[in-house]
Amino acid sequence: MSPAIVHAKAVPAASELVAIPVTTAEGTPEALEALGLPAAGLAAQGFAGKVDQLAFATRSDGRNVIVIGLGEAKDIDTNGLRRAAARIARASGRVKSVALPLLDAVPELSGNALAEAARAIAEGAGLGAYRFDEFRSAAAKPVLSRIVVVGRGGQKVAEAVAEGAQIAAAQNFARDLVNRPGGSLTPKALAAEAVKIARREKLKITVLGPKEIAERRLGGLLGVNRGSTQEPRFVEMAYEPASPTGTLALVGKGITFDSGGLSIKSGEGMMTMKMDMGGAAAVLGFFAAVRAVAPKCRVVGYMPMTDNMSNGDATRPGDVLTMRDGTTVEVLNTDAEGRLILADALCLASEAKPDAIVDLATLTGAVEVALGSRIAAVLSNDENWRTTVQSAADRSGERMWPLPLPDDYRPFIDSDVADLRNISKSKGGGTMTAGLFLKEFVAAGIPWAHIDIAGTAWWAEGDDAEFSKGGTGYGVRLLLELARTFSPPRR
Ligand code: BES
Ligand code: ZN
Ligand code: ZN
């Protein structure tokens, strides 16, 4: 069980551990002494209140404390508070309860800004406490059962803390899905997770199996699934508030394992390919917290699900697929499968005429070459919508950076035998040519943004604040923020 995360105005007497936020100005020996902290001991550990510094100590009143550095007071923002809370929660694994009076570090905040800070602290606490132990035979039960976000503020702050806790839980759910191996989380099992969420959150859901997928002529999904013994699924989910202010469509790539197909990946290249459903996981994570955030717009999710395998009748390089809208695609590399299943999903999304579309996909290794594993790429057919998506990501603390969709690169995906080919003729720019391919399937006039999360869906380094090894749940928070603030973009 993950710890309960609650708000209190003062540090509860029962808290086993108390976090003490310390800025660099407060990190001097004199200032630490004034806070009742053992200055010499902390100095010996190199603690000076710098960002991310953390140390355990006993305060003069006998309290066990965890000191967390926040850097310069003027630079503290919600992302920094989320980060600090995550570090504390992770470091508090061995106590039953911890109190986080981090709002004290931002005395100037009030109203909405205070509530947002409280929400970010709760998010960080929930994310930092995350463990993935499903496959350990003897996982020690986590001891930490209660995290108290301490600080001024009434009902509004308490509600923000509760909301932050639910957002973190939804993001952790997405991390669980990404971390579950391809042999366990089959397309059928992933669709079953969607059904569970839909029941809990009272959402409309349609799950298409092989027969319905064929009836709807989802040729991309069928073509990718052809090499697998696992059945494909196509999941459509919808959140419908009373009088919606518009419709937002979310599309998520749901490749439960990507072997590359006949254009097979290397052993090394396949090791993390259980994460290739990170886009669908983000969309499902969004729906898992949709009632907590209660957006005023309708939100419809489209998730094509299959693995990409290479049995005796797998799609062969050179095969031509006919997508949902009749476009024919020459498959020259079966490892460029994401765009094939997304093409059908974007057609279906477009047919429903939403006010805007966002897709999330672990689409190209090239995006990690360009931006690394902390920053996603955003590509769009509409500048205005792109900046809206990007600013939601700025607020949620998930980083992204734009790449263009250059018209003169479009001929690189012209085929000699069909309407399109699924890989570029030209070297380089793989994230952009993949984006140009997707763009072909978005109906003209619908603002659309494609977020390539191949780098950001997975974190391979060690624990770092809200990140731990494995699935990151990238996208859950930004989709919730985007829906919460959505109004149909002007065209
Ligand atoms: N799922 C991969 C992309 C990926 C790579 C995700 C690394 C995460 C980490 C995708 O299906 C793929 O294999 N893309 C190919 C496209 C190429 C064949 C044009 C790639 O990026 O190499
Ligand atoms: Zn692939
Ligand atoms: Zn893939």
Coordinates of C-alpha atoms and ligand atoms in Angstrom, one line a residue:
M1 CA 0.0 0.0 0.0
S2 CA 1.2 3.5 -0.7
P3 CA 1.2 5.9 2.2
A4 CA -1.8 8.2 2.9
I5 CA -1.0 11.8 2.1
V6 CA -2.9 14.4 4.2
H7 CA -2.8 18.1 5.1
A8 CA -2.3 19.5 8.6
K9 CA -1.8 23.1 9.8
A10 CA 0.9 22.0 12.3
V11 CA 3.4 19.2 12.7
P12 CA 1.5 16.3 14.4
A13 CA 3.1 15.2 17.7
A14 CA 2.9 11.6 16.4
S15 CA 5.1 12.3 13.3
E16 CA 8.2 10.1 13.7
L17 CA 10.2 12.3 11.4
V18 CA 10.0 15.9 10.5
A19 CA 11.4 17.5 7.3
I20 CA 13.2 20.8 7.8
P21 CA 13.4 22.9 4.7
V22 CA 16.7 24.9 4.6
T23 CA 17.6 27.6 2.1
T24 CA 21.3 28.4 1.4
A25 CA 20.9 31.5 3.6
E26 CA 19.7 29.2 6.4
G27 CA 22.5 26.7 5.7
T28 CA 25.3 28.6 7.5
P29 CA 26.4 27.2 10.9
E30 CA 24.9 30.1 12.9
A31 CA 21.5 29.9 11.1
L32 CA 21.4 26.1 11.5
E33 CA 22.2 26.4 15.2
A34 CA 19.4 28.9 15.5
L35 CA 17.0 26.3 14.0
G36 CA 18.1 24.0 16.8
L37 CA 20.1 21.8 14.4
P38 CA 23.5 20.3 15.0
A39 CA 25.5 22.7 12.8
A40 CA 28.9 21.0 13.2
G41 CA 27.5 17.5 12.3
L42 CA 25.6 18.9 9.3
A43 CA 28.6 20.8 8.1
A44 CA 30.7 17.7 8.3
Q45 CA 28.2 16.0 6.0
G46 CA 28.7 18.9 3.6
F47 CA 25.2 20.2 4.1
A48 CA 24.8 23.8 3.2
G49 CA 21.1 24.1 2.1
K50 CA 21.9 23.7 -1.5
V51 CA 19.2 22.2 -3.8
D52 CA 18.8 18.4 -3.3
Q53 CA 21.1 18.2 -0.2
L54 CA 19.6 16.0 2.4
A55 CA 20.8 14.8 5.8
F56 CA 19.3 13.2 8.9
A57 CA 19.8 14.8 12.3
T58 CA 18.4 15.1 15.8
R59 CA 17.1 18.6 16.8
S60 CA 17.8 20.2 20.1
D61 CA 14.2 19.3 21.2
G62 CA 14.9 15.6 20.6
R63 CA 12.9 15.4 17.3
N64 CA 14.3 13.2 14.5
V65 CA 14.5 15.5 11.5
I66 CA 15.5 15.2 7.9
V67 CA 17.0 18.4 6.6
I68 CA 16.4 19.2 2.9
G69 CA 18.2 21.9 1.0
L70 CA 16.1 24.2 -1.2
G71 CA 18.8 26.5 -2.6
E72 CA 18.3 30.2 -2.8
A73 CA 14.9 31.4 -1.4
K74 CA 14.2 33.5 -4.5
D75 CA 14.5 30.5 -6.8
I76 CA 12.1 28.1 -5.0
D77 CA 9.2 27.2 -7.3
T78 CA 6.5 24.5 -7.4
N79 CA 8.8 22.2 -9.4
G80 CA 11.5 22.6 -6.7
L81 CA 9.0 21.9 -3.9
R82 CA 7.7 18.7 -5.8
R83 CA 11.3 17.6 -6.1
A84 CA 12.2 18.2 -2.4
A85 CA 9.0 16.4 -1.3
A86 CA 9.9 13.4 -3.5
R87 CA 13.4 13.2 -2.0
I88 CA 12.1 13.3 1.5
A89 CA 9.5 10.7 0.9
R90 CA 12.0 8.3 -0.6
A91 CA 14.5 8.8 2.2
S92 CA 11.7 8.3 4.8
G93 CA 11.1 4.6 3.9
R94 CA 12.1 3.3 7.3
V95 CA 9.7 5.4 9.4
K96 CA 6.0 5.1 9.8
S97 CA 5.1 8.8 9.4
V98 CA 6.8 11.9 8.2
A99 CA 5.8 15.6 8.3
L100 CA 6.6 17.9 5.4
P101 CA 6.3 21.6 6.5
L102 CA 7.6 22.7 3.1
L103 CA 5.0 25.5 2.6
D104 CA 7.0 27.4 5.3
A105 CA 9.7 27.8 2.7
V106 CA 7.4 29.9 0.5
P107 CA 5.9 32.4 3.0
E108 CA 4.9 34.9 0.2
L109 CA 2.4 32.5 -1.4
S110 CA -1.4 32.7 -0.8
G111 CA -4.6 31.8 -2.5
N112 CA -4.3 29.7 -5.7
A113 CA -0.5 29.8 -5.7
L114 CA -0.4 28.4 -2.2
A115 CA -2.8 25.6 -3.2
E116 CA -0.7 24.8 -6.3
A117 CA 2.4 24.6 -4.2
A118 CA 0.6 22.2 -1.7
R119 CA -0.6 20.1 -4.6
A120 CA 3.0 19.8 -6.0
I121 CA 4.3 18.8 -2.6
A122 CA 1.7 16.1 -2.3
E123 CA 2.5 14.9 -5.9
G124 CA 6.2 14.8 -5.1
A125 CA 5.6 12.9 -1.8
G126 CA 3.5 10.3 -3.6
L127 CA 6.0 9.9 -6.5
G128 CA 9.0 9.7 -4.2
A129 CA 7.4 6.9 -2.1
Y130 CA 6.9 4.7 -5.2
R131 CA 8.3 1.2 -5.3
F132 CA 7.9 -1.5 -8.0
D133 CA 8.0 -4.8 -6.0
E134 CA 5.4 -6.8 -8.0
F135 CA 8.0 -9.4 -9.1
R136 CA 10.1 -9.7 -5.9
S137 CA 9.5 -12.9 -4.0
A138 CA 10.4 -11.3 -0.7
A139 CA 9.8 -7.6 -0.8
A140 CA 10.0 -5.9 2.5
K141 CA 6.6 -4.3 3.2
P142 CA 7.0 -0.5 3.1
V143 CA 6.9 0.9 6.6
L144 CA 6.0 4.5 5.6
S145 CA 2.2 4.8 5.9
R146 CA 1.5 8.5 6.5
I147 CA 2.8 11.6 4.9
V148 CA 1.6 14.9 6.3
V149 CA 1.9 18.0 4.2
V150 CA 2.1 20.7 6.9
G151 CA 1.4 24.4 6.4
R152 CA -1.0 27.3 6.6
G153 CA -4.2 27.2 4.6
G154 CA -7.8 25.9 5.0
Q155 CA -10.0 23.7 3.0
K156 CA -8.5 24.8 -0.3
V157 CA -5.1 23.7 0.6
A158 CA -6.4 20.4 2.1
E159 CA -8.2 19.7 -1.1
A160 CA -5.1 20.5 -3.2
V161 CA -3.1 18.0 -1.1
A162 CA -5.8 15.3 -1.6
E163 CA -5.8 16.1 -5.4
G164 CA -2.0 15.9 -5.5
A165 CA -2.1 12.5 -3.8
Q166 CA -4.5 11.2 -6.4
I167 CA -2.5 12.6 -9.2
A168 CA 0.7 10.9 -7.9
A169 CA -1.3 7.6 -7.5
A170 CA -2.4 7.9 -11.1
Q171 CA 1.1 8.6 -12.3
N172 CA 2.4 5.6 -10.2
F173 CA -0.3 3.5 -11.8
A174 CA 1.1 4.4 -15.2
R175 CA 4.6 3.6 -13.9
D176 CA 3.3 0.1 -12.8
L177 CA 1.9 -0.5 -16.3
V178 CA 5.2 0.5 -17.9
N179 CA 7.2 -1.6 -15.5
R180 CA 5.1 -4.7 -16.0
P181 CA 6.9 -7.0 -18.6
G182 CA 5.5 -7.7 -22.0
G183 CA 4.8 -11.3 -21.3
S184 CA 2.6 -10.4 -18.4
L185 CA 1.0 -7.2 -19.6
T186 CA -0.3 -8.4 -22.9
P187 CA -2.7 -6.2 -25.0
K188 CA -5.6 -8.1 -23.5
A189 CA -4.3 -7.5 -19.9
L190 CA -3.7 -3.8 -20.7
A191 CA -7.3 -3.4 -22.0
A192 CA -8.5 -5.1 -18.8
E193 CA -6.7 -2.4 -16.8
A194 CA -8.5 0.2 -18.9
V195 CA -11.9 -1.5 -18.0
K196 CA -11.0 -1.4 -14.3
I197 CA -10.3 2.3 -14.5
A198 CA -13.5 3.0 -16.5
R199 CA -15.6 1.1 -13.8
R200 CA -14.0 3.0 -11.0
E201 CA -14.1 6.4 -12.6
K202 CA -17.5 5.8 -14.2
L203 CA -16.3 6.4 -17.8
K204 CA -17.7 5.1 -21.1
I205 CA -15.4 2.5 -22.6
T206 CA -15.4 0.4 -25.7
V207 CA -12.9 -2.4 -26.1
L208 CA -12.5 -3.7 -29.7
G209 CA -11.1 -7.2 -30.3
P210 CA -9.7 -8.7 -33.5
K211 CA -13.0 -9.0 -35.2
E212 CA -14.2 -5.5 -34.5
I213 CA -10.7 -4.1 -35.4
A214 CA -11.0 -5.8 -38.8
E215 CA -14.5 -4.6 -39.3
R216 CA -13.3 -1.0 -38.7
R217 CA -10.5 -1.6 -41.1
L218 CA -7.7 -0.7 -38.7
G219 CA -5.1 -2.0 -41.2
G220 CA -2.1 -0.5 -39.3
L221 CA -3.0 -2.2 -36.1
L222 CA -3.8 -5.5 -37.9
G223 CA -0.5 -5.3 -39.8
V224 CA 1.6 -4.9 -36.7
N225 CA -0.3 -7.6 -34.8
R226 CA 0.1 -10.1 -37.7
G227 CA 3.3 -11.5 -36.3
S228 CA 1.9 -12.1 -32.8
T229 CA 0.0 -14.9 -31.1
Q230 CA -1.5 -12.3 -28.8
E231 CA -4.8 -10.7 -29.8
P232 CA -4.8 -6.9 -30.4
R233 CA -7.2 -4.6 -28.6
F234 CA -8.4 -1.1 -29.4
V235 CA -9.7 0.8 -26.4
E236 CA -11.8 4.0 -26.6
M237 CA -12.6 5.7 -23.3
A238 CA -14.6 8.9 -22.6
Y239 CA -15.1 11.2 -19.7
E240 CA -18.3 13.3 -20.1
P241 CA -19.0 16.2 -17.7
A242 CA -22.5 17.7 -17.4
S243 CA -22.2 20.5 -20.0
P244 CA -18.8 20.1 -21.6
T245 CA -16.8 23.2 -22.8
G246 CA -15.3 21.3 -25.7
T247 CA -13.7 18.0 -26.6
L248 CA -10.1 17.0 -26.1
A249 CA -8.9 13.8 -27.8
L250 CA -6.0 11.8 -26.3
V251 CA -4.2 9.1 -28.3
G252 CA -1.6 6.8 -26.7
K253 CA 0.7 4.2 -28.4
G254 CA 0.1 0.9 -26.7
I255 CA 2.9 -1.5 -28.0
T256 CA 3.1 -3.9 -25.0
F257 CA 6.4 -5.2 -26.3
D258 CA 8.4 -4.1 -29.3
S259 CA 10.8 -6.8 -30.6
G260 CA 11.1 -4.8 -33.9
G261 CA 9.2 -7.6 -35.8
L262 CA 11.1 -9.1 -38.7
S263 CA 13.3 -5.9 -38.7
I264 CA 14.4 -7.3 -35.4
K265 CA 16.0 -5.2 -32.7
S266 CA 19.3 -6.2 -31.1
G267 CA 19.2 -8.0 -27.7
E268 CA 20.4 -4.8 -26.0
G269 CA 17.8 -2.7 -27.9
M270 CA 15.0 -4.9 -26.8
M271 CA 15.7 -4.9 -23.1
T272 CA 13.5 -2.0 -22.2
M273 CA 10.9 -2.5 -24.9
K274 CA 8.2 -3.4 -22.4
M275 CA 8.0 0.4 -22.1
D276 CA 6.6 0.9 -25.6
M277 CA 3.1 1.3 -24.2
G278 CA 4.2 4.4 -22.2
G279 CA 1.8 6.6 -24.3
A280 CA -1.2 4.4 -23.5
A281 CA -0.1 4.2 -19.9
A282 CA -0.1 8.0 -19.7
V283 CA -3.6 8.2 -21.2
L284 CA -4.8 5.6 -18.8
G285 CA -3.1 7.4 -15.9
F286 CA -4.9 10.5 -17.0
F287 CA -8.3 8.7 -16.8
A288 CA -7.4 7.2 -13.4
A289 CA -7.3 10.7 -11.9
V290 CA -9.9 12.4 -14.1
R291 CA -12.6 12.6 -11.4
A292 CA -10.1 14.0 -8.9
V293 CA -9.3 16.9 -11.3
A294 CA -12.8 17.1 -12.8
P295 CA -12.1 18.9 -16.1
K296 CA -15.0 20.9 -17.6
C297 CA -14.3 19.5 -21.1
R298 CA -15.1 16.1 -22.6
V299 CA -12.0 13.9 -23.0
V300 CA -11.9 10.9 -25.3
G301 CA -9.0 8.5 -25.3
Y302 CA -7.9 6.2 -28.1
M303 CA -5.4 3.4 -27.4
P304 CA -4.4 0.9 -30.0
M305 CA -2.7 -2.1 -28.3
T306 CA -0.6 -4.9 -29.6
D307 CA 2.9 -6.3 -29.3
N308 CA 5.3 -6.3 -32.3
M309 CA 6.5 -9.8 -32.8
S310 CA 7.9 -11.9 -35.7
N311 CA 6.1 -15.3 -36.0
G312 CA 6.0 -17.2 -39.3
D313 CA 3.3 -14.9 -40.8
A314 CA 4.5 -11.6 -39.6
T315 CA 4.3 -8.5 -41.8
R316 CA 7.3 -8.6 -44.1
P317 CA 9.4 -5.6 -45.2
G318 CA 7.8 -4.5 -48.5
D319 CA 4.3 -5.5 -47.5
V320 CA 1.6 -2.8 -48.1
L321 CA -1.0 -2.0 -45.5
T322 CA -4.2 -0.1 -46.0
M323 CA -5.0 2.2 -43.1
R324 CA -8.4 3.1 -41.7
D325 CA -8.8 6.1 -44.1
G326 CA -7.7 4.1 -47.2
T327 CA -4.1 5.5 -47.2
T328 CA -1.7 2.7 -48.3
V329 CA 1.6 2.3 -46.5
E330 CA 4.7 0.4 -47.7
V331 CA 6.2 -1.1 -44.6
L332 CA 9.9 -1.1 -45.2
N333 CA 10.9 -1.5 -41.6
T334 CA 8.7 -3.4 -39.3
D335 CA 10.3 -1.7 -36.3
A336 CA 8.7 1.6 -37.3
E337 CA 5.4 0.1 -36.0
G338 CA 4.2 2.8 -33.7
R339 CA 3.2 5.2 -36.5
L340 CA 1.2 2.4 -38.1
I341 CA -1.1 1.8 -35.1
L342 CA -1.2 5.5 -34.4
A343 CA -2.3 6.3 -37.9
D344 CA -5.6 4.3 -37.4
A345 CA -6.1 5.8 -34.0
L346 CA -5.6 9.4 -35.4
C347 CA -8.1 8.6 -38.1
L348 CA -10.7 7.5 -35.6
A349 CA -10.0 10.5 -33.3
S350 CA -10.3 12.9 -36.3
E351 CA -13.6 11.3 -37.4
A352 CA -15.1 12.3 -34.0
K353 CA -14.2 16.0 -34.8
P354 CA -12.7 16.9 -31.4
D355 CA -11.5 20.5 -30.8
A356 CA -7.9 19.3 -30.4
I357 CA -5.8 16.2 -30.3
V358 CA -2.7 15.2 -28.3
D359 CA -0.9 12.0 -28.9
L360 CA 1.8 10.5 -26.7
A361 CA 4.1 7.9 -28.1
T362 CA 7.4 6.2 -27.5
L363 CA 8.0 6.7 -31.2
T364 CA 11.6 7.2 -32.1
G365 CA 15.0 6.5 -30.6
A366 CA 16.1 9.7 -32.4
V367 CA 14.3 11.8 -29.9
E368 CA 16.5 10.5 -27.1
V369 CA 19.6 11.4 -29.3
A370 CA 18.2 14.9 -29.7
L371 CA 16.8 15.7 -26.2
G372 CA 18.0 13.0 -23.8
S373 CA 15.7 11.3 -21.3
R374 CA 14.5 14.3 -19.4
I375 CA 12.9 16.3 -22.2
A376 CA 10.3 15.1 -24.7
A377 CA 9.7 16.5 -28.2
V378 CA 6.5 18.2 -29.2
L379 CA 5.5 18.5 -32.8
S380 CA 2.3 20.2 -34.0
N381 CA 0.3 21.3 -37.0
D382 CA -0.8 24.4 -35.0
E383 CA 1.5 26.9 -33.2
N384 CA -1.1 28.1 -30.8
W385 CA -2.1 24.6 -29.7
R386 CA 1.6 23.7 -29.4
T387 CA 2.3 26.5 -27.0
T388 CA -0.9 25.6 -25.0
V389 CA 0.4 22.0 -24.6
Q390 CA 3.9 23.2 -23.8
S391 CA 2.8 25.6 -21.1
A392 CA 0.6 22.9 -19.4
A393 CA 3.8 20.8 -19.4
D394 CA 5.8 23.7 -17.9
R395 CA 3.3 24.0 -15.1
S396 CA 3.2 20.2 -14.5
G397 CA 6.9 20.0 -14.3
E398 CA 7.3 17.6 -17.3
R399 CA 9.7 19.1 -19.8
M400 CA 9.3 19.3 -23.6
W401 CA 10.8 21.1 -26.5
P402 CA 9.5 21.8 -30.0
L403 CA 10.7 20.2 -33.2
P404 CA 9.4 21.4 -36.6
L405 CA 7.4 19.5 -39.2
P406 CA 9.2 20.8 -42.3
D407 CA 7.2 20.6 -45.6
D408 CA 10.3 19.9 -47.6
Y409 CA 11.0 16.7 -45.5
R410 CA 7.6 15.3 -46.5
P411 CA 8.8 13.7 -49.8
F412 CA 11.2 11.6 -47.7
I413 CA 8.2 9.4 -46.8
D414 CA 6.9 9.0 -50.4
S415 CA 6.8 5.4 -51.5
D416 CA 7.6 4.0 -54.9
V417 CA 4.7 1.6 -54.8
A418 CA 2.2 3.0 -52.2
D419 CA 0.9 6.3 -50.9
L420 CA 3.5 6.4 -48.1
R421 CA 6.5 4.5 -46.8
N422 CA 6.9 4.0 -43.0
I423 CA 10.6 5.1 -42.8
S424 CA 12.3 8.0 -44.2
K425 CA 14.5 7.8 -47.3
S426 CA 16.8 10.4 -45.8
K427 CA 19.2 9.9 -42.9
G428 CA 18.6 11.8 -39.7
G429 CA 15.6 13.8 -38.5
G430 CA 13.8 10.6 -37.6
T431 CA 11.5 12.2 -35.0
M432 CA 10.3 14.8 -37.6
T433 CA 9.7 12.3 -40.4
A434 CA 7.7 10.1 -37.9
G435 CA 5.7 13.2 -37.0
L436 CA 5.1 14.1 -40.7
F437 CA 3.8 10.5 -41.2
L438 CA 1.3 10.9 -38.3
K439 CA 0.3 14.3 -39.6
E440 CA -1.1 12.6 -42.8
F441 CA -3.8 11.0 -40.6
V442 CA -5.0 14.1 -38.8
A443 CA -8.0 15.7 -40.5
A444 CA -7.3 19.2 -41.8
G445 CA -8.2 21.9 -39.4
I446 CA -7.9 19.9 -36.2
P447 CA -5.2 21.3 -33.9
W448 CA -2.9 18.3 -33.1
A449 CA 0.2 17.9 -31.0
H450 CA 2.4 14.8 -31.0
I451 CA 4.6 14.2 -28.0
D452 CA 7.5 11.8 -28.6
I453 CA 8.2 10.3 -25.2
A454 CA 10.7 7.6 -26.3
G455 CA 13.3 9.3 -24.2
T456 CA 11.2 10.4 -21.2
A457 CA 8.9 7.4 -20.6
W458 CA 11.8 5.4 -19.1
W459 CA 14.5 6.4 -16.6
A460 CA 17.6 4.3 -16.6
E461 CA 19.7 6.2 -14.0
G462 CA 19.4 5.7 -10.3
D463 CA 16.8 7.3 -8.0
D464 CA 16.6 11.0 -8.4
A465 CA 13.8 12.9 -6.7
E466 CA 10.5 11.9 -8.4
F467 CA 12.4 9.6 -10.8
S468 CA 13.3 6.1 -10.0
K469 CA 14.7 3.4 -12.4
G470 CA 12.1 2.2 -14.8
G471 CA 8.8 3.7 -16.0
T472 CA 8.3 7.4 -15.3
G473 CA 4.6 7.9 -15.9
Y474 CA 5.6 10.9 -18.1
G475 CA 2.6 12.7 -19.4
V476 CA 0.0 11.9 -16.7
R477 CA 0.3 15.2 -15.0
L478 CA 0.5 17.3 -18.1
L479 CA -2.6 15.7 -19.6
L480 CA -4.5 16.4 -16.4
E481 CA -3.3 20.0 -16.4
L482 CA -4.1 20.4 -20.1
A483 CA -7.7 19.1 -19.5
R484 CA -8.2 21.1 -16.3
T485 CA -7.4 24.4 -18.2
F486 CA -8.8 23.4 -21.6
S487 CA -10.8 25.6 -23.9
P488 CA -11.2 24.9 -27.6
P489 CA -8.2 26.5 -29.3
R490 CA -9.0 29.3 -31.8
R491 CA -8.3 28.2 -35.3
Ligands
BES1 N1 9.6 1.8 -29.8 C1 10.6 2.2 -30.7 C2 11.2 3.6 -30.3 C3 12.0 3.6 -29.0 C4 13.4 3.5 -29.1 C5 11.5 3.8 -27.8 C6 14.2 3.5 -28.0 C7 12.2 3.9 -26.7 C8 13.6 3.8 -26.8 C9 10.1 2.4 -32.1 O1 9.0 1.6 -32.4 C10 11.2 2.2 -33.0 O2 11.7 1.1 -33.0 N2 11.5 3.2 -33.8 C11 12.6 3.1 -34.8 C12 12.2 3.8 -36.0 C13 13.1 3.5 -37.2 C14 13.0 2.1 -37.6 C15 12.7 4.5 -38.3 C16 13.8 3.7 -34.2 O3 13.7 4.8 -33.5 O4 14.9 3.2 -34.3
ZN2 ZN 9.7 -0.3 -33.1
ZN3 ZN 7.9 0.9 -30.8

